[in-house]
Amino acid sequence: MWQYSAIMRFLALTLALTPFAAVALWQNSFDDHVKKLQEAQSLSLTLTTSVIGGTTEDVRVTLSKPNLVRIDSSGQLITTNGKQIWVYDKAGKTYEESPIDAGSPASVWLLDNAWVYTAFFNDKIGDQIASATKGSSRKLRNVAVTDWNITRKDKAVLQVQMDDQLGIVRGFRTTKDKAEVFVFAKEIKIGDAPIAEGEFAFVAPAGVNKKSSPAAGAALTFADIKPILDANCIGCHSGGGAKKGVVLSSYQEVAKHVTPGDPDNSRMIRPVKRGQMPPGRPLPADTVAKLEAWVKGGAKP
Ligand code: HEC
């Protein structure tokens, strides 16, 4: 549910005419929520997420202006310092690191399943609402709340529970893997100073390894690599006159010069990476990366 590849569906809005009466209705509620979150410099939430009829778990969400997000759940930690994003798979003891393009709204789309809290980063969130109707007031887990039914312009309908005292959303329904989930913020902490960027950088715990494009590397076979060797290497590395006896014209020969899974310890890769092979004509970075990925993925035939 907290996948960083989550769809930015709420960013792609259909233009709809907002009935004036509806605007007036939610102005005193959701606007207040947006204003409070806009004024906050940091926000720490402990969200209890309950799959209806299923499991419950606490997810810790920490947000800081201008674009810092950390989402910590039992299985996964996702964190971004605005430049890089890390996804740490706790059970698998691996993590992935990817750069973020400047100007990317990562901080917003990371919160795909907690849309109401994107108001912390996005002061225009109110523009995404078509209408809202007030329901009853009641106690929810010992907190005085008022129900609101919000219809967004993308047609999504949300039930949210507004904390009467804080003026911030406490509870809402969402979906995770097609299951209905109820989310309740059991702890809401607002900070008036931003949290240091360093707090959002991922430091791998001992024994945790970085995954480098495993899917791409694992899928590559010698057939993907052969055209690169044919075009750039075999002129000097085939037949009896092969330089240094290194023959690169068949899988059986190439396999003698690679250590599957370990490009840095592969004789064929090292001079290519250093830009020494082919002599005087270094390969483009993406071609080198492809050779490396093939070895990394097991140097499959
Ligand atoms: C224009 C000729 C030429 C081309 C093209 C060429 N090489 Fe070489 N290669 C050589 C020569 C010459 C040597 C021996 C260099 C030396 O004496 O250190 C060599 C040596 C090597 C070695 C052995 C290095 C060692 O550890 O002893 C490897 C591995 C290698 N080449 C890989 C490649 C790969 C991979 C390509 C294509 C991407 C390539 N070469 C393209 C000329 C070539």
Short mmCIF file of C-alpha atoms and ligand atoms in Angstrom, two decimals:
data_model
loop_
_atom_site.label_atom_id
_atom_site.label_comp_id
_atom_site.label_asym_id
_atom_site.label_seq_id
_atom_site.Cartn_x
_atom_site.Cartn_y
_atom_site.Cartn_z
CA MET A 1 0.00 0.00 0.00
CA TRP A 2 2.88 2.38 0.59
CA GLN A 3 4.62 1.47 -2.66
CA TYR A 4 6.48 4.46 -4.00
CA SER A 5 5.39 3.44 -7.46
CA ALA A 6 1.84 4.20 -6.37
CA ILE A 7 -0.34 5.83 -8.94
CA MET A 8 -0.71 9.57 -8.86
CA ARG A 9 -4.37 9.16 -9.60
CA PHE A 10 -5.40 12.14 -7.54
CA LEU A 11 -3.07 14.39 -9.50
CA ALA A 12 -4.87 13.62 -12.74
CA LEU A 13 -8.07 15.43 -12.11
CA THR A 14 -11.05 15.84 -14.28
CA LEU A 15 -12.38 19.34 -14.35
CA ALA A 16 -15.78 19.36 -12.81
CA LEU A 17 -18.06 22.18 -11.85
CA THR A 18 -18.23 22.46 -8.11
CA PRO A 19 -21.67 23.34 -6.78
CA PHE A 20 -21.32 26.50 -4.75
CA ALA A 21 -23.34 25.11 -1.83
CA ALA A 22 -20.97 22.18 -1.47
CA VAL A 23 -17.96 24.50 -1.30
CA ALA A 24 -19.55 26.38 1.58
CA LEU A 25 -20.22 23.11 3.40
CA TRP A 26 -16.67 21.86 3.60
CA GLN A 27 -15.00 25.19 3.95
CA ASN A 28 -15.12 25.10 7.72
CA SER A 29 -13.84 21.57 8.01
CA PHE A 30 -11.42 20.43 5.36
CA ASP A 31 -10.09 23.96 4.87
CA ASP A 32 -9.25 24.06 8.53
CA HIS A 33 -7.44 20.73 8.24
CA VAL A 34 -5.47 22.02 5.21
CA LYS A 35 -4.58 25.26 6.98
CA LYS A 36 -3.30 23.46 10.08
CA LEU A 37 -1.16 21.10 8.04
CA GLN A 38 0.13 23.93 5.86
CA GLU A 39 1.22 25.88 8.93
CA ALA A 40 2.95 22.85 10.47
CA GLN A 41 6.67 22.45 9.72
CA SER A 42 6.70 18.78 10.63
CA LEU A 43 4.08 16.15 11.28
CA SER A 44 4.46 12.79 13.01
CA LEU A 45 1.62 10.32 12.78
CA THR A 46 1.11 6.86 14.16
CA LEU A 47 -1.51 5.35 11.89
CA THR A 48 -3.27 2.23 13.01
CA THR A 49 -4.32 0.50 9.80
CA SER A 50 -6.97 -2.20 10.13
CA VAL A 51 -7.94 -4.38 7.22
CA ILE A 52 -11.67 -4.87 7.68
CA GLY A 53 -12.02 -8.37 9.13
CA GLY A 54 -8.26 -8.83 9.04
CA THR A 55 -4.97 -7.73 10.50
CA THR A 56 -4.05 -4.47 12.21
CA GLU A 57 -0.69 -2.77 12.20
CA ASP A 58 0.81 0.55 13.17
CA VAL A 59 2.55 2.62 10.51
CA ARG A 60 4.72 5.54 11.58
CA VAL A 61 4.65 8.44 9.15
CA THR A 62 6.99 11.41 9.57
CA LEU A 63 6.73 14.43 7.30
CA SER A 64 8.83 17.55 7.21
CA LYS A 65 8.81 20.61 4.99
CA PRO A 66 9.63 20.99 2.19
CA ASN A 67 9.63 17.43 0.80
CA LEU A 68 10.76 14.90 3.39
CA VAL A 69 8.85 11.69 4.04
CA ARG A 70 9.49 8.59 6.11
CA ILE A 71 6.97 5.74 6.25
CA ASP A 72 7.86 2.94 8.62
CA SER A 73 5.75 -0.22 8.79
CA SER A 74 6.48 -3.73 10.05
CA GLY A 75 7.59 -5.05 6.66
CA GLN A 76 8.97 -2.00 4.95
CA LEU A 77 10.62 1.36 5.47
CA ILE A 78 10.33 3.99 2.77
CA THR A 79 12.23 7.21 3.24
CA THR A 80 13.20 10.14 1.07
CA ASN A 81 15.45 13.12 1.67
CA GLY A 82 14.08 14.83 -1.43
CA LYS A 83 17.00 13.70 -3.60
CA GLN A 84 16.96 9.94 -3.16
CA ILE A 85 14.34 7.47 -2.15
CA TRP A 86 15.06 4.26 -0.28
CA VAL A 87 12.78 1.26 -0.01
CA TYR A 88 13.96 -1.16 2.64
CA ASP A 89 12.46 -4.65 2.70
CA LYS A 90 12.92 -5.64 6.34
CA ALA A 91 12.23 -9.36 6.00
CA GLY A 92 14.34 -9.71 2.84
CA LYS A 93 17.17 -7.65 4.40
CA THR A 94 17.63 -5.72 1.18
CA TYR A 95 17.02 -2.15 0.09
CA GLU A 96 16.72 -0.24 -3.14
CA GLU A 97 17.93 3.28 -3.69
CA SER A 98 16.72 5.48 -6.55
CA PRO A 99 17.32 9.09 -7.42
CA ILE A 100 14.40 11.51 -7.55
CA ASP A 101 14.14 14.06 -10.32
CA ALA A 102 14.21 17.65 -9.15
CA GLY A 103 10.69 18.95 -8.90
CA SER A 104 9.22 15.48 -8.50
CA PRO A 105 6.14 15.43 -6.27
CA ALA A 106 7.45 12.27 -4.53
CA SER A 107 6.47 13.65 -1.16
CA VAL A 108 2.87 13.81 -2.31
CA TRP A 109 2.56 10.55 -4.21
CA LEU A 110 4.20 8.57 -1.43
CA LEU A 111 1.13 9.39 0.59
CA ASP A 112 -1.20 7.92 -2.02
CA ASN A 113 -3.05 5.88 0.57
CA ALA A 114 -3.14 8.71 3.07
CA TRP A 115 -4.45 11.33 0.68
CA VAL A 116 -5.85 13.59 3.41
CA TYR A 117 -2.33 14.18 4.74
CA THR A 118 -0.96 15.30 1.38
CA ALA A 119 -2.40 18.62 2.54
CA PHE A 120 0.87 18.97 4.47
CA PHE A 121 2.71 19.46 1.16
CA ASN A 122 -0.07 20.56 -1.13
CA ASP A 123 -2.07 23.67 -0.25
CA LYS A 124 -4.20 23.19 -3.39
CA ILE A 125 -5.66 19.89 -2.19
CA GLY A 126 -9.00 21.63 -1.67
CA ASP A 127 -9.24 22.06 -5.45
CA GLN A 128 -9.51 18.27 -5.72
CA ILE A 129 -12.76 18.15 -3.80
CA ALA A 130 -16.13 18.25 -5.55
CA SER A 131 -18.34 18.14 -2.50
CA ALA A 132 -18.48 17.23 1.16
CA THR A 133 -21.35 16.48 3.48
CA LYS A 134 -21.27 16.52 7.23
CA GLY A 135 -22.43 13.49 9.19
CA SER A 136 -22.84 12.91 12.88
CA SER A 137 -20.49 13.66 15.74
CA ARG A 138 -19.41 10.84 18.03
CA LYS A 139 -16.58 9.36 20.03
CA LEU A 140 -14.19 7.20 18.08
CA ARG A 141 -11.56 5.36 20.13
CA ASN A 142 -12.06 7.98 22.85
CA VAL A 143 -11.62 10.93 20.50
CA ALA A 144 -14.47 13.34 19.69
CA VAL A 145 -14.86 13.29 15.90
CA THR A 146 -17.31 14.38 13.23
CA ASP A 147 -17.94 12.28 10.13
CA TRP A 148 -17.58 13.80 6.67
CA ASN A 149 -18.32 12.28 3.30
CA ILE A 150 -15.99 13.79 0.74
CA THR A 151 -16.40 13.32 -2.99
CA ARG A 152 -13.31 14.17 -4.99
CA LYS A 153 -13.41 15.44 -8.54
CA ASP A 154 -11.86 12.14 -9.66
CA LYS A 155 -15.10 10.56 -8.36
CA ALA A 156 -13.47 8.87 -5.35
CA VAL A 157 -15.71 8.98 -2.28
CA LEU A 158 -14.07 9.14 1.14
CA GLN A 159 -15.43 8.87 4.63
CA VAL A 160 -13.25 10.85 6.98
CA GLN A 161 -13.44 11.52 10.69
CA MET A 162 -12.40 15.02 11.67
CA ASP A 163 -10.96 15.48 15.16
CA ASP A 164 -13.25 18.13 16.69
CA GLN A 165 -10.54 19.56 18.89
CA LEU A 166 -7.49 19.43 16.56
CA GLY A 167 -9.37 20.23 13.35
CA ILE A 168 -7.27 17.54 11.64
CA VAL A 169 -8.45 14.29 10.07
CA ARG A 170 -8.15 11.36 12.48
CA GLY A 171 -9.68 8.53 10.54
CA PHE A 172 -10.45 7.53 6.99
CA ARG A 173 -11.11 4.52 4.84
CA THR A 174 -8.86 3.44 2.02
CA THR A 175 -8.04 0.26 0.12
CA LYS A 176 -4.96 -1.94 0.22
CA ASP A 177 -4.59 -4.78 -2.29
CA LYS A 178 -8.31 -4.36 -2.99
CA ALA A 179 -9.20 -4.91 0.69
CA GLU A 180 -11.01 -2.22 2.63
CA VAL A 181 -8.80 -0.64 5.29
CA PHE A 182 -9.69 1.68 8.12
CA VAL A 183 -6.92 4.05 9.13
CA PHE A 184 -6.96 5.83 12.48
CA ALA A 185 -4.28 8.31 13.56
CA LYS A 186 -3.81 7.32 17.18
CA GLU A 187 -1.05 9.88 17.53
CA ILE A 188 -0.74 13.24 15.76
CA LYS A 189 2.24 15.45 16.60
CA ILE A 190 2.65 18.80 14.95
CA GLY A 191 6.06 20.49 14.96
CA ASP A 192 6.73 24.17 14.36
CA ALA A 193 10.28 23.54 13.07
CA PRO A 194 11.28 21.28 10.17
CA ILE A 195 13.15 18.06 10.95
CA ALA A 196 16.77 17.88 9.68
CA GLU A 197 17.11 16.36 6.21
CA GLY A 198 19.70 13.89 7.54
CA GLU A 199 16.99 12.16 9.56
CA PHE A 200 15.42 11.06 6.29
CA ALA A 201 18.55 9.51 4.79
CA PHE A 202 18.66 5.73 4.97
CA VAL A 203 21.58 4.09 6.75
CA ALA A 204 21.58 0.36 6.06
CA PRO A 205 21.68 -1.74 9.24
CA ALA A 206 24.42 -4.39 9.44
CA GLY A 207 23.70 -7.37 7.22
CA VAL A 208 21.37 -5.45 4.92
CA ASN A 209 22.38 -5.39 1.25
CA LYS A 210 21.59 -3.09 -1.60
CA LYS A 211 19.62 -4.52 -4.50
CA SER A 212 20.78 -3.17 -7.86
CA SER A 213 18.17 -3.51 -10.59
CA PRO A 214 17.79 -7.26 -9.88
CA ALA A 215 14.89 -7.70 -12.25
CA ALA A 216 16.73 -6.33 -15.27
CA GLY A 217 19.95 -8.24 -14.56
CA ALA A 218 18.26 -11.53 -13.77
CA ALA A 219 16.30 -11.40 -17.02
CA LEU A 220 19.37 -10.91 -19.25
CA THR A 221 20.89 -13.88 -21.11
CA PHE A 222 23.99 -14.25 -23.30
CA ALA A 223 21.81 -13.50 -26.31
CA ASP A 224 21.39 -9.93 -24.97
CA ILE A 225 25.14 -9.50 -24.53
CA LYS A 226 26.49 -11.22 -27.65
CA PRO A 227 25.68 -8.31 -30.02
CA ILE A 228 27.73 -5.98 -27.78
CA LEU A 229 30.74 -8.34 -27.85
CA ASP A 230 30.37 -8.96 -31.58
CA ALA A 231 30.32 -5.25 -32.36
CA ASN A 232 33.05 -4.15 -29.98
CA CYS A 233 35.33 -6.96 -28.95
CA ILE A 234 35.68 -9.98 -31.21
CA GLY A 235 37.72 -8.10 -33.80
CA CYS A 236 40.65 -8.58 -31.42
CA HIS A 237 39.28 -11.33 -29.18
CA SER A 238 38.50 -14.33 -31.36
CA GLY A 239 40.35 -17.19 -32.98
CA GLY A 240 43.98 -18.07 -32.53
CA GLY A 241 45.21 -14.47 -32.48
CA ALA A 242 42.92 -13.35 -29.63
CA LYS A 243 44.63 -10.74 -27.51
CA LYS A 244 45.90 -12.13 -24.23
CA GLY A 245 44.23 -15.39 -25.19
CA VAL A 246 40.89 -13.87 -24.22
CA VAL A 247 38.29 -15.22 -26.66
CA LEU A 248 34.91 -13.54 -26.54
CA SER A 249 33.09 -15.17 -29.43
CA SER A 250 31.11 -17.87 -27.60
CA TYR A 251 29.36 -18.33 -24.28
CA GLN A 252 31.74 -21.14 -23.27
CA GLU A 253 34.77 -18.89 -23.78
CA VAL A 254 33.22 -15.78 -22.22
CA ALA A 255 32.17 -17.79 -19.17
CA LYS A 256 35.91 -18.37 -18.41
CA HIS A 257 36.30 -14.65 -17.75
CA VAL A 258 33.30 -13.85 -15.59
CA THR A 259 32.31 -14.59 -12.01
CA PRO A 260 28.51 -14.91 -12.03
CA GLY A 261 26.94 -12.38 -9.67
CA ASP A 262 30.16 -10.44 -9.20
CA PRO A 263 31.05 -8.00 -11.99
CA ASP A 264 33.86 -6.38 -10.00
CA ASN A 265 35.64 -9.73 -9.83
CA SER A 266 35.09 -10.53 -13.48
CA ARG A 267 38.12 -10.26 -15.77
CA MET A 268 35.95 -9.38 -18.76
CA ILE A 269 34.20 -6.51 -16.99
CA ARG A 270 37.09 -4.77 -15.21
CA PRO A 271 38.95 -3.28 -18.22
CA VAL A 272 35.62 -2.31 -19.81
CA LYS A 273 34.55 -0.48 -16.67
CA ARG A 274 37.89 1.32 -16.48
CA GLY A 275 37.38 2.46 -20.08
CA GLN A 276 40.45 0.48 -21.31
CA MET A 277 38.52 -1.91 -23.56
CA PRO A 278 38.06 -1.52 -26.46
CA PRO A 279 41.39 0.39 -26.53
CA GLY A 280 40.89 4.10 -27.11
CA ARG A 281 37.15 3.72 -27.58
CA PRO A 282 35.39 3.30 -24.22
CA LEU A 283 31.86 1.95 -24.37
CA PRO A 284 28.90 4.17 -23.45
CA ALA A 285 27.86 3.93 -19.80
CA ASP A 286 24.57 2.18 -20.52
CA THR A 287 26.32 -0.53 -22.55
CA VAL A 288 28.80 -1.11 -19.72
CA ALA A 289 25.85 -1.23 -17.30
CA LYS A 290 24.19 -3.89 -19.45
CA LEU A 291 27.30 -6.10 -19.42
CA GLU A 292 27.53 -5.64 -15.67
CA ALA A 293 23.84 -6.39 -15.17
CA TRP A 294 24.19 -9.64 -17.11
CA VAL A 295 27.05 -10.79 -14.86
CA LYS A 296 25.25 -9.53 -11.76
CA GLY A 297 22.15 -11.47 -12.76
CA GLY A 298 24.14 -14.73 -12.91
CA ALA A 299 25.76 -14.55 -16.39
CA LYS A 300 23.07 -16.79 -17.85
CA PRO A 301 23.71 -18.62 -21.17
C1 HEC B 1 41.34 -3.08 -31.06
C2 HEC B 1 41.58 -4.35 -30.41
C3 HEC B 1 40.77 -4.65 -29.18
C4 HEC B 1 39.43 -4.59 -28.99
C5 HEC B 1 38.37 -4.11 -29.99
C6 HEC B 1 39.17 -5.06 -27.66
N1 HEC B 1 40.32 -5.43 -27.06
FE1 HEC B 1 40.49 -6.29 -25.25
N2 HEC B 1 42.51 -6.38 -25.51
C7 HEC B 1 43.21 -5.89 -26.57
C8 HEC B 1 44.64 -5.95 -26.31
C9 HEC B 1 45.73 -5.46 -27.22
C10 HEC B 1 44.73 -6.53 -25.03
C11 HEC B 1 46.00 -6.79 -24.29
C12 HEC B 1 46.28 -5.58 -23.44
C13 HEC B 1 47.51 -5.76 -22.58
O1 HEC B 1 48.50 -6.25 -23.05
O2 HEC B 1 47.37 -5.41 -21.41
C14 HEC B 1 43.39 -6.79 -24.56
C15 HEC B 1 43.11 -7.39 -23.34
C16 HEC B 1 41.85 -7.64 -22.91
C17 HEC B 1 41.53 -8.37 -21.71
C18 HEC B 1 42.52 -8.99 -20.78
C19 HEC B 1 42.89 -8.01 -19.71
C20 HEC B 1 43.67 -8.70 -18.62
O3 HEC B 1 43.14 -8.72 -17.51
O4 HEC B 1 44.73 -9.25 -18.87
C21 HEC B 1 40.19 -8.39 -21.60
C22 HEC B 1 39.39 -9.05 -20.49
C23 HEC B 1 39.66 -7.68 -22.72
N3 HEC B 1 40.69 -7.25 -23.50
C24 HEC B 1 38.31 -7.48 -22.92
C25 HEC B 1 37.82 -6.81 -24.01
C26 HEC B 1 36.41 -6.57 -24.19
C27 HEC B 1 35.29 -7.03 -23.24
C28 HEC B 1 36.28 -5.90 -25.34
C29 HEC B 1 35.04 -5.36 -25.94
C30 HEC B 1 34.17 -4.60 -25.11
C31 HEC B 1 37.62 -5.73 -25.87
N4 HEC B 1 38.51 -6.28 -25.03
C32 HEC B 1 37.90 -5.12 -27.08
C33 HEC B 1 42.65 -5.38 -27.72
C34 HEC B 1 41.32 -5.19 -27.96
#
